[in-house]
XYZ file of C-alpha atoms in Angstrom:
433
model
C 113.251 82.904 108.772
C 111.808 81.993 105.365
C 110.783 84.678 102.903
C 108.331 85.996 101.793
C 105.888 85.107 104.584
C 107.519 85.940 107.918
C 104.463 84.791 109.796
C 105.792 81.372 110.688
C 104.602 79.746 113.874
C 106.911 80.369 116.811
C 104.945 78.465 119.433
C 107.671 78.449 122.061
C 110.085 80.820 120.403
C 109.407 84.021 122.281
C 108.973 82.155 125.552
C 112.451 80.690 125.100
C 113.975 84.137 124.759
C 111.917 85.533 127.639
C 112.887 82.754 130.021
C 116.605 83.239 129.566
C 116.927 86.899 128.694
C 114.692 88.701 131.175
C 116.753 87.774 134.248
C 119.608 89.666 132.593
C 117.698 92.922 132.944
C 119.153 93.277 136.419
C 122.508 93.769 134.719
C 121.420 96.649 132.529
C 117.874 97.694 133.288
C 115.067 98.221 130.810
C 116.920 100.956 128.987
C 120.358 99.796 130.081
C 123.319 100.587 127.865
C 120.883 101.025 125.011
C 120.030 104.556 126.007
C 123.586 105.788 126.492
C 125.682 104.164 123.763
C 127.432 106.674 121.511
C 127.093 105.981 117.798
C 128.766 109.193 116.673
C 132.393 108.017 116.642
C 134.494 106.727 113.746
C 133.037 103.759 111.871
C 135.730 101.104 112.171
C 136.443 97.651 113.587
C 135.055 94.163 113.230
C 131.378 93.337 113.792
C 129.212 90.233 113.426
C 125.927 90.305 111.508
C 123.384 87.526 112.077
C 120.504 86.744 109.705
C 117.648 84.289 109.945
C 117.652 81.539 107.326
C 118.704 83.759 104.409
C 122.051 82.362 103.244
C 120.643 79.567 101.056
C 118.588 81.874 98.878
C 120.461 85.162 99.038
C 124.183 84.575 99.574
C 125.298 86.692 96.570
C 123.127 89.600 97.704
C 124.536 89.670 101.235
C 128.164 89.080 100.278
C 127.867 91.962 97.811
C 126.210 94.192 100.391
C 128.948 93.488 102.934
C 131.675 94.147 100.364
C 130.058 97.487 99.503
C 129.925 98.482 103.185
C 133.552 97.558 103.811
C 134.551 99.565 100.730
C 132.578 102.599 101.882
C 134.023 102.350 105.396
C 137.711 101.319 105.161
C 138.909 99.674 108.339
C 135.689 97.775 108.928
C 135.089 94.025 108.727
C 131.678 92.346 108.795
C 131.439 88.676 109.672
C 128.148 87.233 108.439
C 126.518 84.314 110.225
C 123.180 82.831 109.231
C 121.058 80.729 111.573
C 118.396 78.193 110.505
C 114.731 78.994 111.050
C 114.260 76.161 113.520
C 115.677 77.011 116.915
C 116.417 80.646 116.076
C 114.838 81.929 119.299
C 116.769 79.347 121.320
C 119.992 80.523 119.689
C 119.169 84.140 120.547
C 118.462 83.261 124.176
C 121.668 81.245 124.504
C 123.733 84.069 123.024
C 122.020 86.623 125.252
C 122.653 84.548 128.362
C 126.258 83.830 127.407
C 127.165 87.361 126.406
C 127.788 86.298 122.790
C 124.900 88.071 121.088
C 126.102 89.305 117.666
C 126.601 93.028 117.100
C 123.798 93.292 114.527
C 120.871 90.863 114.577
C 117.888 90.124 112.305
C 114.785 90.006 114.556
C 111.002 90.054 114.403
C 109.163 92.349 116.856
C 108.150 89.496 119.168
C 111.750 88.265 119.465
C 113.016 91.820 119.882
C 110.771 92.609 122.871
C 112.498 90.475 125.538
C 115.927 91.575 124.336
C 114.871 95.217 124.626
C 113.425 94.611 128.095
C 116.736 93.096 129.150
C 118.668 96.154 127.982
C 120.318 94.247 125.142
C 118.793 96.185 122.234
C 120.133 99.633 121.415
C 117.549 102.415 121.671
C 117.680 104.006 118.237
C 115.586 106.982 119.304
C 118.620 108.038 121.327
C 121.523 106.553 119.392
C 120.300 107.001 115.799
C 117.286 109.326 115.815
C 118.517 111.127 112.680
C 117.547 108.101 110.586
C 113.892 107.878 111.654
C 112.663 110.146 108.836
C 114.030 107.702 106.251
C 111.437 105.040 107.144
C 107.678 104.687 106.970
C 106.192 105.818 110.316
C 104.325 102.545 110.833
C 107.467 100.512 110.202
C 109.603 102.548 112.611
C 106.889 102.279 115.279
C 106.733 98.512 114.733
C 109.883 98.104 116.822
C 108.665 99.878 119.922
C 107.899 97.835 123.012
C 105.000 98.624 125.388
C 106.276 99.748 128.760
C 109.600 100.983 127.345
C 110.621 104.317 125.907
C 112.388 104.088 122.571
C 112.653 102.186 119.291
C 114.846 99.097 119.278
C 115.476 98.032 115.673
C 115.791 99.511 112.223
C 112.785 98.518 110.092
C 113.799 96.138 107.327
C 111.422 94.505 104.898
C 107.650 94.420 105.108
C 104.921 92.109 103.938
C 101.176 92.276 103.634
C 98.521 90.883 101.370
C 95.502 92.300 99.586
C 92.056 90.741 99.558
C 90.722 88.835 96.578
C 86.999 88.889 95.899
C 84.707 87.181 93.422
C 82.997 89.816 91.293
C 80.448 87.325 89.959
C 79.187 86.473 93.454
C 78.898 90.151 94.325
C 77.061 90.849 91.072
C 74.602 87.981 91.578
C 73.751 89.369 95.012
C 72.860 92.717 93.465
C 76.035 94.397 94.702
C 78.346 96.605 92.655
C 81.331 94.362 91.803
C 83.529 97.436 91.355
C 82.824 98.650 94.905
C 83.912 95.936 97.344
C 83.649 96.648 101.072
C 86.400 98.752 102.606
C 85.100 99.081 106.186
C 83.794 96.432 108.551
C 80.319 97.964 108.443
C 80.239 97.569 104.669
C 81.662 94.065 104.966
C 78.970 92.950 107.416
C 76.147 94.454 105.343
C 77.348 92.991 102.061
C 78.112 89.601 103.616
C 74.558 89.310 104.949
C 73.240 90.349 101.533
C 75.250 87.643 99.745
C 74.119 84.993 102.242
C 70.482 86.035 101.901
C 70.480 86.122 98.103
C 72.226 82.732 97.900
C 69.925 81.228 100.555
C 72.932 80.480 102.749
C 74.888 78.706 100.029
C 77.588 81.364 99.664
C 79.566 82.740 102.600
C 81.668 85.855 102.198
C 84.397 84.905 104.661
C 86.086 81.624 105.527
C 88.100 82.756 108.568
C 87.203 83.810 112.104
C 88.536 87.187 113.332
C 92.150 87.346 114.501
C 93.944 89.917 116.631
C 94.681 91.877 113.441
C 90.932 92.140 112.759
C 90.374 93.552 116.233
C 93.132 96.073 115.538
C 91.766 97.105 112.148
C 88.291 97.407 113.669
C 89.679 100.053 116.024
C 89.814 97.966 119.196
C 92.565 98.957 121.681
C 94.530 95.748 122.077
C 96.832 96.456 125.025
C 97.475 99.195 127.567
C 100.367 101.593 127.018
C 102.390 100.051 129.820
C 102.299 96.602 128.218
C 100.941 95.036 131.399
C 97.416 94.040 130.318
C 95.385 93.244 127.209
C 92.297 95.319 126.432
C 90.664 93.701 123.393
C 87.589 92.873 125.511
C 86.433 96.497 125.549
C 83.085 97.563 124.061
C 84.388 97.727 120.490
C 85.914 94.276 120.788
C 82.620 92.852 122.012
C 80.852 94.662 119.166
C 83.147 93.102 116.555
C 82.689 89.587 117.886
C 78.919 90.101 118.125
C 78.859 91.065 114.443
C 80.820 87.940 113.528
C 78.334 85.880 115.538
C 75.563 87.405 113.410
C 77.451 86.453 110.246
C 78.032 82.933 111.528
C 74.342 82.423 112.336
C 73.328 83.698 108.887
C 75.926 81.468 107.129
C 77.638 84.600 105.856
C 80.698 83.219 107.675
C 81.542 79.748 106.460
C 80.360 77.073 108.946
C 83.805 75.447 108.816
C 85.590 78.709 109.693
C 86.176 77.511 113.253
C 88.654 74.911 112.045
C 89.813 76.624 108.866
C 93.445 76.823 107.829
C 94.838 79.176 105.182
C 94.878 76.193 102.817
C 91.271 75.156 103.446
C 90.052 78.752 103.220
C 91.925 79.146 99.954
C 90.268 76.045 98.562
C 86.838 77.408 99.509
C 87.588 80.563 97.547
C 89.028 78.587 94.639
C 85.806 76.580 94.332
C 83.731 79.792 94.616
C 82.112 78.730 97.891
C 83.183 81.978 99.570
C 83.277 85.469 98.115
C 86.414 86.979 99.706
C 89.809 85.714 100.871
C 93.320 87.094 101.431
C 96.025 85.844 99.088
C 99.139 86.427 97.041
C 100.392 86.447 93.462
C 100.965 82.702 93.748
C 97.241 82.260 94.410
C 96.385 84.367 91.404
C 98.459 82.103 89.177
C 96.703 79.087 90.687
C 93.304 80.611 89.872
C 94.366 81.216 86.275
C 95.353 77.585 85.834
C 92.799 75.753 87.966
C 89.760 78.031 88.067
C 89.576 80.145 84.914
C 86.010 81.255 85.625
C 87.076 82.615 89.004
C 90.174 84.163 87.451
C 88.055 86.018 84.908
C 85.977 87.478 87.743
C 88.729 88.172 90.253
C 88.807 91.474 92.078
C 91.721 92.774 94.134
C 91.164 95.217 96.984
C 92.821 96.390 100.185
C 92.283 94.853 103.603
C 89.093 95.722 105.458
C 89.802 98.479 107.989
C 87.934 101.013 110.114
C 91.153 102.826 110.973
C 92.260 103.606 107.435
C 95.419 101.606 108.063
C 96.122 98.059 106.877
C 98.115 95.459 108.784
C 101.791 94.903 108.023
C 104.280 92.233 108.977
C 107.635 93.861 109.686
C 111.131 92.505 110.184
C 113.960 94.438 111.760
C 117.695 94.751 112.275
C 118.690 95.239 115.912
C 121.981 96.587 117.262
C 123.343 94.895 120.375
C 123.424 97.559 123.105
C 126.616 96.003 124.463
C 128.582 95.927 121.245
C 132.131 97.252 121.507
C 131.774 98.799 118.040
C 128.616 100.896 118.332
C 129.386 103.352 115.473
C 130.170 100.508 113.054
C 127.197 98.390 114.174
C 124.734 101.275 113.807
C 126.218 102.291 110.456
C 125.947 98.737 109.139
C 122.383 98.177 110.430
C 121.377 101.390 108.696
C 123.285 100.393 105.536
C 121.421 97.060 105.349
C 118.076 98.809 105.689
C 118.607 101.983 103.667
C 116.481 102.745 100.616
C 119.006 101.557 98.007
C 119.677 98.185 99.633
C 116.019 97.524 100.453
C 114.944 98.227 96.890
C 117.616 95.867 95.565
C 116.411 93.160 97.928
C 112.731 93.709 97.082
C 113.456 93.045 93.409
C 114.867 89.625 94.281
C 111.992 88.370 96.426
C 108.332 89.151 97.124
C 108.839 91.593 99.997
C 108.444 95.358 100.330
C 110.871 98.063 101.498
C 110.138 99.970 104.711
C 111.888 103.136 103.569
C 109.908 106.319 102.909
C 109.252 106.965 99.223
C 110.372 103.533 98.037
C 106.827 102.344 97.441
C 106.380 105.161 94.902
C 108.981 103.537 92.657
C 107.545 102.414 89.278
C 108.274 98.832 90.339
C 105.448 99.178 92.858
C 103.129 101.440 90.865
C 103.192 100.583 87.139
C 101.256 97.662 85.681
C 102.997 95.357 83.211
C 100.143 92.921 82.600
C 101.422 90.188 84.925
C 99.604 88.728 87.914
C 102.594 89.219 90.194
C 102.642 92.929 89.430
C 98.885 93.292 89.978
C 99.192 91.918 93.500
C 102.458 93.736 94.218
C 100.917 97.102 93.329
C 97.825 96.459 95.443
C 99.914 95.448 98.461
C 102.399 98.302 98.089
C 99.595 100.838 97.979
C 98.288 99.679 101.341
C 101.694 99.534 103.051
C 102.331 103.274 102.915
C 100.141 103.835 105.958
C 100.009 100.285 107.381
C 100.884 99.386 110.970
C 101.761 96.197 112.817
C 98.587 95.528 114.804
C 99.818 92.375 116.524
C 101.082 93.318 120.003
C 104.750 92.378 120.294
C 103.987 90.711 123.642
C 101.222 88.485 122.234
C 102.539 84.906 122.182
C 101.305 81.982 120.127
C 99.705 80.544 123.268
C 97.834 83.820 123.752
C 96.667 83.751 120.133
C 95.290 80.273 120.786
C 93.371 81.578 123.815
C 91.777 84.267 121.649
C 91.012 81.805 118.851
C 89.302 79.432 121.280
C 87.314 82.266 122.849
C 86.071 83.403 119.447
C 84.999 79.834 118.659
C 83.057 79.555 121.919
C 81.235 82.802 121.188
C 80.360 81.864 117.619
C 79.011 78.506 118.787
C 76.884 80.197 121.435
C 78.684 78.522 124.349
C 79.562 81.927 125.795
C 78.412 85.454 125.047
C 80.903 87.573 123.103
C 81.615 89.567 126.260
C 82.149 86.466 128.402
C 84.397 84.915 125.791
C 86.604 87.981 125.411
C 86.744 88.613 129.155
C 87.954 85.048 129.651
C 90.488 85.379 126.836
C 91.909 88.576 128.315
C 92.180 86.956 131.750
C 94.056 84.009 130.257
C 96.365 86.222 128.211
C 97.102 88.503 131.172
C 97.930 85.448 133.260
C 100.333 84.195 130.586
C 101.848 87.646 130.335
C 102.603 87.702 134.051
C 104.076 84.188 133.888
C 106.487 85.245 131.168
């Protein structure tokens, strides 16, 4: 899948894997061979490693990595296959159904979940627990699946994004431009202040709340068993009620209901909204197209009541039914160890998931460039970040939540009614899958 943003739309992707893979669980059970495979033997033999649309941009990196592994472990052979982004989930489901799933597989948490439920993903808490301490806690936990015991993939690279804010708009509202909001309470108060002082001309936000916002607000999103969603609890209703207040006061942009990342970015570029998430590429755009904004740009961490930002995490899964468990585990760890992740992070705008790596000068020392400014801000937040998006939340479920939020903001339903209906719809979809 394309780098750096591994947040591509997988509308039917997870469903495709679920439909074909879950019936296989009868063959192995939820923990299946994953809980019993022995990774302690000699590292030898031939294994297959599958990545997700990475060959075109990073062939030299991966061929070098594989050569280094084979040199370190004589008697091993790694066959690298790379699949295109389109149809990746379909390929996984076909391989799972046909018994041809590669030994080591690049997965995202949502694609991992059905494979783990089918007993096809090795439980690393049993087979490779000694490696857990090498990774950030939030990254390791990102590959757990509700309803199952265990962790089912090595964390690989991470991504996140800081918030940009317009210091001039904060200053003109009588707010301290060096103290942007860090909690949702501060965000709501300052947003209403900006709207009031600008007589409704300036909104602070251009996007409606997503599942990540509910998570960062402190809303429990799903029960521990993974059988029902819970984002309609009192805190969830409170969050949506606050957004309704912002919407009515024009502190949330009136076009937020139909906003895309591109349209929201344009609003921020033209200084019609005061805050927006972004990347180093956006910062360069501001410098060239909006020098006044660029001169007043502030960079801060994501808004959070939990003290933890949101991360996007990718993983490397070991096939629980591989015939070369020691070699497959050793290679999956090799790909994701601190040395290899740092090398990869210096080639592309991603972040390592290994403990201590984000303290490297590459992620902490300014050099005067925009890319470094954003990289340092994002790296700082990732040390304690977590993946708030439930691994069982499909794109169709996200649409149900998005539509419910829109109905509440428009006053067609109360926040409680809207979230209750969204949870019912998502639970129904969950049972269907």
